[in-house]
Structures are given as structure tokens and as C-alpha cells.
Amino acid sequence: MRDVAAEAGVSAMTVSNALTGRRPVSDATRRLVLETVERLGYQVNVAARSLRQGRTGVVGIAVPTLDSHYYSRLSHRLVLAFSRAGLATVVEETRASREGELAAFRDSRLNAYDGLVIAALGLNEPEIDALSREVPVVVLGEQELHRTVDHVSMPNVAGAEAATRLLLERGCRDLALVGFPTVDHLEEVSLPEGAAFALRARGFANVVGGAGVRARAAYAGVTQADGARCARDLLARGEVPDGIFCVTDTLAFGVVRALADHGVRVPDDVLVVGFDDVEDAQFHIPSLTSVAPDLDGLVDRTVDLLARRIATPAAEPQDVTVGYRLVERESTTRPR
């Protein structure tokens, strides 16, 4: 840095401010510093900076998979938000396994990350509590367990209730839940995907339970192909439901495809609602009505909480549930 400063004719502090943005410098000075950095091939010595500051400027993001509409979009937005906060990120997949999540904590510790954001499905509360003493952590998830660490979750129950009420308001009286095996005794069912599906199923059950309508469920997995299998299973039972709530948009896309293959039209014959409001929902044919969690709010709160935890390790943990809106599109709009 001193070499860059001498070559550019500025102070070492000016070089630091130009590169980190901690204090403002003029555009002309920043251009001069960056041109000099490029010419000299200067690189930040992360290890030295870590020793000096006690931080690396890097945080980890651990999600079950990047091969999904929701987690890929979430990871992308977290990377951008942490970048705006001056933090670099390392993203890794845990494969929704306990071993993968333990590895994420281990990697954070070995690489001296400043903190970790993890969508935890395999670890239980005592394990996360113990591991969080070694690295600042914010847990994303729907386990409804975490009271000793910062926790940010989506409005799974409330969003599913709103989606199911919409189907009833549109006149549906024979409903199906896609993405969970049953409408009854939900607490007895455990899925690899974790509690999010169970909470969305609970929201569905809360509404249909006292509505005097027929309700059934189908589960095959998490992909579009699984959604198609669920739809074929429902059709094979003999009576076509007039309203279907899918616990994810991905499943809903498969459901609509399979229904069309069997001559069942959406929304003419069946209304369909999804959850997550991924980008494809608005471009699907028909466009998909979906529960849209406040993803921007989730990302902002996650970044704020981790920055707070890094700065103040003893701060009181916060448990945050973000808002949502129900985005109505063609899949629940019957032709007049």
C-alpha cells in the first residue's frame, strides 16, 4: 500500500480509503489509485489484514442447494447485500444434511470467517447453540426453535392460510395440498426438506379444518417432476379437486403441466396457488398466483443481524419473521 501511495503521490490512508470506501475520496483520486493499483499489481494481504484488524471481511453463506429457484435467488441477493456492506462472501451447499451443515461451521472456523448465515435443516437447537459460540451466526429457517441465536424466517403459516382462504373465496370446495403427505397429524410427519413444508401444510389445515370442505394431500418430493407425480396421483383417485395449494412454486409448475397433459385446465377447471413467488411464476402459462415472502426484508434483516452480531457478540438474540403478500395471477382467475 505504501508503494501504491508513493507511486500515486498520495498518502497510504488515501489509498486505503479509496479501496475500502471507509471515508470519501474524490472520483479523480479514486481513479488515480485504482489505475496505480492495476499498474503495480497490488493485492490486499488478507492474512495480514486479519491479524491487524481481527477480521477477514469475509462471511459464509450455507444453503441446502443452489439448484433451486428459491435458494439461488436468496444466495444471489445475500451476496449483493453483503457486498454493499463491505463484506465478501463464500457460498456453499450443505445438501440439507447434518454433515454438510457441520462442515459449514467448520469451514467458517478454519477460514476465520467473520460470520455465517446458514439455512439449517439438519442441526438441532443445542448443536447450533454450541457452534454459534465459535462463530457469529444468523440462522435462516423454519424450525421455530432458535431462541439463543439470531433467527430469520418466512411467514409460512400465515402465507399458506392466505393462499387457502383465496381458494375458498373463489368458490373451491374440494381442495388438495401438494407437498406434504397428510392434512392430519402434521406433527407426526418428518420430511428431509425440514419444517417449512410442515408449517405451510399447517396453514392449509388451519383454514380447511373449519370450512366444511373436502381436503386431501399428495407428496412425492420437491422438483417439478414430483409436482407432476402428485397431480397424477390426485387424478388417479377419481375426483379432480377444484383448488390446489402447492407448498412451493416449483411443485406448482409440475402440477399445472400434468393437469394440462390430462386435459384438466387451469384456471377453468382447477385453481392453483404456489408459494415463494419465484421469477418464473409471472411468466408461466398460466401465470401463477403465489405467496410472495418479503425477500428483500429477509435479506436486509439477515445482513443487519450478522453485522450486529459481529460487532457485538453478546447482543440479545433476535427472532424475526418477515412479511408477505399474496400475488394473484391467472392461475386463480376464472374466465367470466
GROMACS .gro file of C-alpha atoms in nm:
model
  336
    1MET     CA    1   0.000   0.000   0.000
    2ARG     CA    2   0.291   0.235   0.072
    3ASP     CA    3   0.429   0.159  -0.275
    4VAL     CA    4   0.094   0.248  -0.434
    5ALA     CA    5   0.078   0.569  -0.229
    6ALA     CA    6   0.432   0.672  -0.329
    7GLU     CA    7   0.366   0.597  -0.698
    8ALA     CA    8   0.034   0.786  -0.698
    9GLY     CA    9   0.162   1.077  -0.490
   10VAL     CA   10  -0.099   1.036  -0.216
   11SER     CA   11  -0.096   0.909   0.142
   12ALA     CA   12  -0.130   0.542   0.238
   13MET     CA   13  -0.453   0.635   0.420
   14THR     CA   14  -0.593   0.779   0.097
   15VAL     CA   15  -0.512   0.454  -0.081
   16SER     CA   16  -0.690   0.260   0.196
   17ASN     CA   17  -0.996   0.485   0.180
   18ALA     CA   18  -1.011   0.462  -0.199
   19LEU     CA   19  -1.005   0.083  -0.187
   20THR     CA   20  -1.235   0.022   0.111
   21GLY     CA   21  -1.474   0.317   0.087
   22ARG     CA   22  -1.447   0.378   0.462
   23ARG     CA   23  -1.404   0.750   0.402
   24PRO     CA   24  -1.493   0.950   0.093
   25VAL     CA   25  -1.231   1.043  -0.166
   26SER     CA   26  -1.282   1.232  -0.491
   27ASP     CA   27  -1.360   1.042  -0.810
   28ALA     CA   28  -1.035   1.166  -0.963
   29THR     CA   29  -0.832   1.038  -0.667
   30ARG     CA   30  -1.008   0.702  -0.670
   31ARG     CA   31  -0.939   0.662  -1.042
   32LEU     CA   32  -0.574   0.752  -0.985
   33VAL     CA   33  -0.539   0.497  -0.704
   34LEU     CA   34  -0.714   0.221  -0.900
   35GLU     CA   35  -0.501   0.285  -1.207
   36THR     CA   36  -0.188   0.270  -0.992
   37VAL     CA   37  -0.307  -0.050  -0.822
   38GLU     CA   38  -0.364  -0.206  -1.164
   39ARG     CA   39  -0.027  -0.096  -1.296
   40LEU     CA   40   0.167  -0.220  -0.993
   41GLY     CA   41  -0.035  -0.539  -0.949
   42TYR     CA   42  -0.114  -0.459  -0.585
   43GLN     CA   43  -0.322  -0.715  -0.391
   44VAL     CA   44  -0.460  -0.693  -0.039
   45ASN     CA   45  -0.280  -0.925   0.203
   46VAL     CA   46  -0.589  -1.073   0.366
   47ALA     CA   47  -0.395  -1.267   0.629
   48ALA     CA   48  -0.206  -0.956   0.742
   49ARG     CA   49  -0.525  -0.750   0.749
   50SER     CA   50  -0.697  -1.021   0.951
   51LEU     CA   51  -0.417  -1.023   1.209
   52ARG     CA   52  -0.421  -0.646   1.233
   53GLN     CA   53  -0.798  -0.593   1.243
   54GLY     CA   54  -0.910  -0.922   1.395
   55ARG     CA   55  -1.139  -0.971   1.093
   56THR     CA   56  -1.115  -1.109   0.742
   57GLY     CA   57  -1.400  -0.916   0.580
   58VAL     CA   58  -1.548  -1.248   0.463
   59VAL     CA   59  -1.873  -1.416   0.567
   60GLY     CA   60  -2.006  -1.759   0.477
   61ILE     CA   61  -2.348  -1.840   0.329
   62ALA     CA   62  -2.457  -2.203   0.363
   63VAL     CA   63  -2.775  -2.320   0.188
   64PRO     CA   64  -2.914  -2.669   0.121
   65THR     CA   65  -2.874  -2.636  -0.256
   66LEU     CA   66  -2.814  -2.377  -0.526
   67ASP     CA   67  -3.016  -2.586  -0.770
   68SER     CA   68  -3.349  -2.436  -0.668
   69HIS     CA   69  -3.540  -2.123  -0.761
   70TYR     CA   70  -3.561  -2.001  -0.402
   71TYR     CA   71  -3.214  -2.069  -0.264
   72SER     CA   72  -3.031  -1.949  -0.575
   73ARG     CA   73  -3.222  -1.621  -0.568
   74LEU     CA   74  -3.173  -1.584  -0.192
   75SER     CA   75  -2.798  -1.650  -0.217
   76HIS     CA   76  -2.761  -1.402  -0.501
   77ARG     CA   77  -2.934  -1.128  -0.304
   78LEU     CA   78  -2.735  -1.201   0.009
   79VAL     CA   79  -2.409  -1.177  -0.185
   80LEU     CA   80  -2.512  -0.836  -0.322
   81ALA     CA   81  -2.628  -0.708   0.017
   82PHE     CA   82  -2.310  -0.816   0.196
   83SER     CA   83  -2.104  -0.660  -0.082
   84ARG     CA   84  -2.282  -0.329  -0.024
   85ALA     CA   85  -2.193  -0.368   0.344
   86GLY     CA   86  -1.825  -0.413   0.250
   87LEU     CA   87  -1.812  -0.787   0.310
   88ALA     CA   88  -1.706  -1.060   0.069
   89THR     CA   89  -1.893  -1.391   0.071
   90VAL     CA   90  -1.827  -1.761   0.026
   91VAL     CA   91  -2.136  -1.966  -0.069
   92GLU     CA   92  -2.155  -2.339  -0.014
   93GLU     CA   93  -2.414  -2.616  -0.036
   94THR     CA   94  -2.495  -2.833   0.264
   95ARG     CA   95  -2.715  -3.081   0.073
   96ALA     CA   96  -2.971  -3.037   0.353
   97SER     CA   97  -2.765  -3.274   0.567
   98ARG     CA   98  -2.637  -3.252   0.922
   99GLU     CA   99  -2.287  -3.336   0.798
  100GLY     CA  100  -2.297  -3.056   0.540
  101GLU     CA  101  -2.410  -2.804   0.798
  102LEU     CA  102  -2.140  -2.911   1.042
  103ALA     CA  103  -1.889  -2.869   0.759
  104ALA     CA  104  -2.012  -2.513   0.700
  105PHE     CA  105  -1.941  -2.425   1.063
  106ARG     CA  106  -1.603  -2.600   1.043
  107ASP     CA  107  -1.509  -2.413   0.726
  108SER     CA  108  -1.613  -2.084   0.885
  109ARG     CA  109  -1.389  -2.154   1.181
  110LEU     CA  110  -1.089  -2.278   0.981
  111ASN     CA  111  -1.105  -1.992   0.731
  112ALA     CA  112  -1.168  -1.736   1.007
  113TYR     CA  113  -1.488  -1.602   0.851
  114ASP     CA  114  -1.629  -1.304   1.034
  115GLY     CA  115  -1.969  -1.473   1.045
  116LEU     CA  116  -2.201  -1.732   0.893
  117VAL     CA  117  -2.553  -1.729   0.751
  118ILE     CA  118  -2.694  -2.080   0.742
  119ALA     CA  119  -3.026  -2.226   0.630
  120ALA     CA  120  -3.027  -2.505   0.886
  121LEU     CA  121  -3.230  -2.820   0.826
  122GLY     CA  122  -3.022  -3.097   0.982
  123LEU     CA  123  -2.886  -2.947   1.303
  124ASN     CA  124  -3.090  -2.916   1.621
  125GLU     CA  125  -3.104  -2.621   1.859
  126PRO     CA  126  -2.842  -2.740   2.115
  127GLU     CA  127  -2.595  -2.809   1.834
  128ILE     CA  128  -2.647  -2.468   1.674
  129ASP     CA  129  -2.626  -2.301   2.015
  130ALA     CA  130  -2.289  -2.466   2.083
  131LEU     CA  131  -2.150  -2.395   1.735
  132SER     CA  132  -2.262  -2.031   1.745
  133ARG     CA  133  -2.018  -1.971   2.031
  134GLU     CA  134  -1.734  -2.027   1.784
  135VAL     CA  135  -1.853  -1.800   1.502
  136PRO     CA  136  -2.120  -1.528   1.479
  137VAL     CA  137  -2.422  -1.683   1.309
  138VAL     CA  138  -2.766  -1.597   1.174
  139VAL     CA  139  -2.993  -1.896   1.116
  140LEU     CA  140  -3.241  -1.891   0.829
  141GLY     CA  141  -3.511  -2.148   0.864
  142GLU     CA  142  -3.848  -2.258   0.981
  143GLN     CA  143  -3.765  -2.478   1.276
  144GLU     CA  144  -3.931  -2.246   1.530
  145LEU     CA  145  -3.656  -2.350   1.770
  146HIS     CA  146  -3.388  -2.089   1.785
  147ARG     CA  147  -3.403  -1.864   2.086
  148THR     CA  148  -3.031  -1.848   2.161
  149VAL     CA  149  -2.913  -1.728   1.819
  150ASP     CA  150  -3.034  -1.468   1.569
  151HIS     CA  151  -3.303  -1.628   1.353
  152VAL     CA  152  -3.487  -1.502   1.044
  153SER     CA  153  -3.779  -1.695   0.899
  154MET     CA  154  -4.056  -1.666   0.644
  155PRO     CA  155  -4.431  -1.634   0.718
  156ASN     CA  156  -4.504  -1.995   0.629
  157VAL     CA  157  -4.822  -2.049   0.829
  158ALA     CA  158  -4.976  -1.707   0.762
  159GLY     CA  159  -4.889  -1.718   0.393
  160ALA     CA  160  -5.037  -2.065   0.348
  161GLU     CA  161  -5.351  -1.959   0.532
  162ALA     CA  162  -5.392  -1.662   0.297
  163ALA     CA  163  -5.343  -1.883  -0.009
  164THR     CA  164  -5.601  -2.137   0.114
  165ARG     CA  165  -5.854  -1.867   0.201
  166LEU     CA  166  -5.819  -1.731  -0.152
  167LEU     CA  167  -5.916  -2.071  -0.295
  168LEU     CA  168  -6.224  -2.081  -0.069
  169GLU     CA  169  -6.317  -1.725  -0.163
  170ARG     CA  170  -6.301  -1.828  -0.529
  171GLY     CA  171  -6.558  -2.098  -0.462
  172CYS     CA  172  -6.335  -2.406  -0.422
  173ARG     CA  173  -6.486  -2.680  -0.204
  174ASP     CA  174  -6.268  -2.980  -0.293
  175LEU     CA  175  -5.911  -2.885  -0.207
  176ALA     CA  176  -5.576  -3.060  -0.235
  177LEU     CA  177  -5.244  -2.992  -0.065
  178VAL     CA  178  -4.936  -3.074  -0.275
  179GLY     CA  179  -4.600  -3.106  -0.100
  180PHE     CA  180  -4.697  -3.281   0.224
  181PRO     CA  181  -4.825  -3.637   0.282
  182THR     CA  182  -5.124  -3.555   0.502
  183VAL     CA  183  -5.358  -3.285   0.626
  184ASP     CA  184  -5.395  -3.451   0.968
  185HIS     CA  185  -5.145  -3.520   1.246
  186LEU     CA  186  -4.887  -3.295   1.081
  187GLU     CA  187  -4.655  -3.307   1.381
  188GLU     CA  188  -4.602  -3.679   1.328
  189VAL     CA  189  -4.454  -3.637   0.979
  190SER     CA  190  -4.087  -3.555   0.921
  191LEU     CA  191  -3.954  -3.467   0.575
  192PRO     CA  192  -3.595  -3.421   0.452
  193GLU     CA  193  -3.686  -3.069   0.345
  194GLY     CA  194  -3.735  -2.964   0.706
  195ALA     CA  195  -4.014  -2.777   0.877
  196ALA     CA  196  -4.106  -2.525   0.606
  197PHE     CA  197  -4.331  -2.773   0.427
  198ALA     CA  198  -4.492  -2.878   0.756
  199LEU     CA  199  -4.563  -2.518   0.853
  200ARG     CA  200  -4.720  -2.445   0.514
  201ALA     CA  201  -4.926  -2.762   0.549
  202ARG     CA  202  -5.033  -2.642   0.893
  203GLY     CA  203  -5.153  -2.314   0.745
  204PHE     CA  204  -5.357  -2.506   0.487
  205ALA     CA  205  -5.503  -2.734   0.756
  206ASN     CA  206  -5.589  -2.440   0.982
  207VAL     CA  207  -5.819  -2.296   0.715
  208VAL     CA  208  -5.981  -2.610   0.573
  209GLY     CA  209  -6.032  -2.763   0.917
  210GLY     CA  210  -6.332  -2.547   1.000
  211ALA     CA  211  -6.453  -2.471   0.649
  212GLY     CA  212  -6.659  -2.783   0.590
  213VAL     CA  213  -6.478  -2.869   0.268
  214ARG     CA  214  -6.304  -3.180   0.141
  215ALA     CA  215  -5.925  -3.180   0.170
  216ARG     CA  216  -5.659  -3.432   0.073
  217ALA     CA  217  -5.281  -3.431   0.029
  218ALA     CA  218  -5.011  -3.564  -0.202
  219TYR     CA  219  -4.634  -3.577  -0.165
  220ALA     CA  220  -4.356  -3.709  -0.391
  221GLY     CA  221  -4.059  -3.473  -0.339
  222VAL     CA  222  -3.954  -3.119  -0.425
  223THR     CA  223  -3.899  -3.099  -0.802
  224GLN     CA  224  -4.131  -3.008  -1.088
  225ALA     CA  225  -4.138  -3.376  -1.182
  226ASP     CA  226  -4.251  -3.452  -0.826
  227GLY     CA  227  -4.528  -3.196  -0.860
  228ALA     CA  228  -4.641  -3.367  -1.179
  229ARG     CA  229  -4.643  -3.705  -0.999
  230CYS     CA  230  -4.857  -3.557  -0.723
  231ALA     CA  231  -5.108  -3.424  -0.976
  232ARG     CA  232  -5.129  -3.762  -1.150
  233ASP     CA  233  -5.182  -3.926  -0.811
  234LEU     CA  234  -5.471  -3.692  -0.732
  235LEU     CA  235  -5.629  -3.755  -1.073
  236ALA     CA  236  -5.593  -4.130  -1.029
  237ARG     CA  237  -5.808  -4.113  -0.716
  238GLY     CA  238  -6.106  -4.043  -0.939
  239GLU     CA  239  -6.227  -3.697  -0.839
  240VAL     CA  240  -6.046  -3.388  -0.963
  241PRO     CA  241  -6.003  -3.121  -0.691
  242ASP     CA  242  -6.122  -2.774  -0.779
  243GLY     CA  243  -5.846  -2.598  -0.584
  244ILE     CA  244  -5.482  -2.695  -0.522
  245PHE     CA  245  -5.234  -2.532  -0.284
  246CYS     CA  246  -4.870  -2.623  -0.356
  247VAL     CA  247  -4.613  -2.560  -0.084
  248THR     CA  248  -4.366  -2.427  -0.347
  249ASP     CA  249  -4.394  -2.270  -0.691
  250THR     CA  250  -4.166  -2.542  -0.827
  251LEU     CA  251  -4.420  -2.808  -0.734
  252ALA     CA  252  -4.700  -2.592  -0.876
  253PHE     CA  253  -4.530  -2.575  -1.217
  254GLY     CA  254  -4.522  -2.954  -1.231
  255VAL     CA  255  -4.884  -2.978  -1.117
  256VAL     CA  256  -5.008  -2.744  -1.391
  257ARG     CA  257  -4.811  -2.935  -1.655
  258ALA     CA  258  -4.951  -3.273  -1.553
  259LEU     CA  259  -5.307  -3.140  -1.532
  260ALA     CA  260  -5.275  -3.000  -1.885
  261ASP     CA  261  -5.144  -3.334  -2.010
  262HIS     CA  262  -5.465  -3.494  -1.881
  263GLY     CA  263  -5.697  -3.231  -2.026
  264VAL     CA  264  -5.759  -3.052  -1.697
  265ARG     CA  265  -5.736  -2.677  -1.746
  266VAL     CA  266  -5.604  -2.416  -1.505
  267PRO     CA  267  -5.787  -2.199  -1.405
  268ASP     CA  268  -6.101  -2.314  -1.592
  269ASP     CA  269  -6.131  -2.648  -1.410
  270VAL     CA  270  -5.887  -2.613  -1.121
  271LEU     CA  271  -5.736  -2.316  -0.937
  272VAL     CA  272  -5.371  -2.344  -0.833
  273VAL     CA  273  -5.168  -2.139  -0.582
  274GLY     CA  274  -4.795  -2.169  -0.512
  275PHE     CA  275  -4.554  -2.033  -0.252
  276ASP     CA  276  -4.227  -1.835  -0.287
  277ASP     CA  277  -4.320  -1.617  -0.588
  278VAL     CA  278  -4.011  -1.708  -0.788
  279GLU     CA  279  -3.947  -1.511  -1.105
  280ASP     CA  280  -4.083  -1.785  -1.333
  281ALA     CA  281  -4.426  -1.755  -1.166
  282GLN     CA  282  -4.512  -1.441  -1.358
  283PHE     CA  283  -4.400  -1.588  -1.694
  284HIS     CA  284  -4.554  -1.933  -1.658
  285ILE     CA  285  -4.860  -2.019  -1.869
  286PRO     CA  286  -5.092  -1.958  -1.697
  287SER     CA  287  -4.908  -1.713  -1.472
  288LEU     CA  288  -4.904  -1.849  -1.119
  289THR     CA  289  -5.071  -1.697  -0.814
  290SER     CA  290  -4.821  -1.723  -0.532
  291VAL     CA  291  -4.738  -1.621  -0.177
  292ALA     CA  292  -4.451  -1.372  -0.201
  293PRO     CA  293  -4.244  -1.352   0.120
  294ASP     CA  294  -4.064  -1.023   0.174
  295LEU     CA  295  -3.733  -1.150   0.040
  296ASP     CA  296  -3.575  -0.804   0.041
  297GLY     CA  297  -3.673  -0.767   0.406
  298LEU     CA  298  -3.536  -1.111   0.485
  299VAL     CA  299  -3.202  -1.028   0.323
  300ASP     CA  300  -3.178  -0.685   0.485
  301ARG     CA  301  -3.256  -0.817   0.833
  302THR     CA  302  -3.011  -1.105   0.790
  303VAL     CA  303  -2.727  -0.873   0.691
  304ASP     CA  304  -2.812  -0.627   0.970
  305LEU     CA  305  -2.829  -0.901   1.234
  306LEU     CA  306  -2.500  -1.061   1.132
  307ALA     CA  307  -2.321  -0.725   1.122
  308ARG     CA  308  -2.463  -0.652   1.468
  309ARG     CA  309  -2.356  -0.993   1.598
  310ILE     CA  310  -2.003  -0.949   1.461
  311ALA     CA  311  -1.972  -0.605   1.621
  312THR     CA  312  -2.142  -0.701   1.949
  313PRO     CA  313  -2.108  -1.075   2.020
  314ALA     CA  314  -2.306  -1.050   2.346
  315ALA     CA  315  -2.607  -0.875   2.192
  316GLU     CA  316  -2.951  -1.018   2.276
  317PRO     CA  317  -3.061  -1.268   2.007
  318GLN     CA  318  -3.348  -1.167   1.782
  319ASP     CA  319  -3.612  -1.390   1.624
  320VAL     CA  320  -3.758  -1.222   1.314
  321THR     CA  321  -4.039  -1.331   1.082
  322VAL     CA  322  -4.066  -1.124   0.765
  323GLY     CA  323  -4.390  -1.017   0.598
  324TYR     CA  324  -4.557  -1.141   0.281
  325ARG     CA  325  -4.814  -1.055   0.015
  326LEU     CA  326  -5.039  -1.276  -0.193
  327VAL     CA  327  -4.978  -1.205  -0.562
  328GLU     CA  328  -5.287  -1.301  -0.764
  329ARG     CA  329  -5.236  -1.404  -1.127
  330GLU     CA  330  -5.408  -1.610  -1.394
  331SER     CA  331  -5.399  -1.948  -1.215
  332THR     CA  332  -5.675  -1.832  -0.975
  333THR     CA  333  -5.869  -1.606  -1.212
  334ARG     CA  334  -6.163  -1.795  -1.362
  335PRO     CA  335  -6.279  -1.679  -1.705
  336ARG     CA  336  -6.606  -1.486  -1.695
   0.00000   0.00000   0.00000
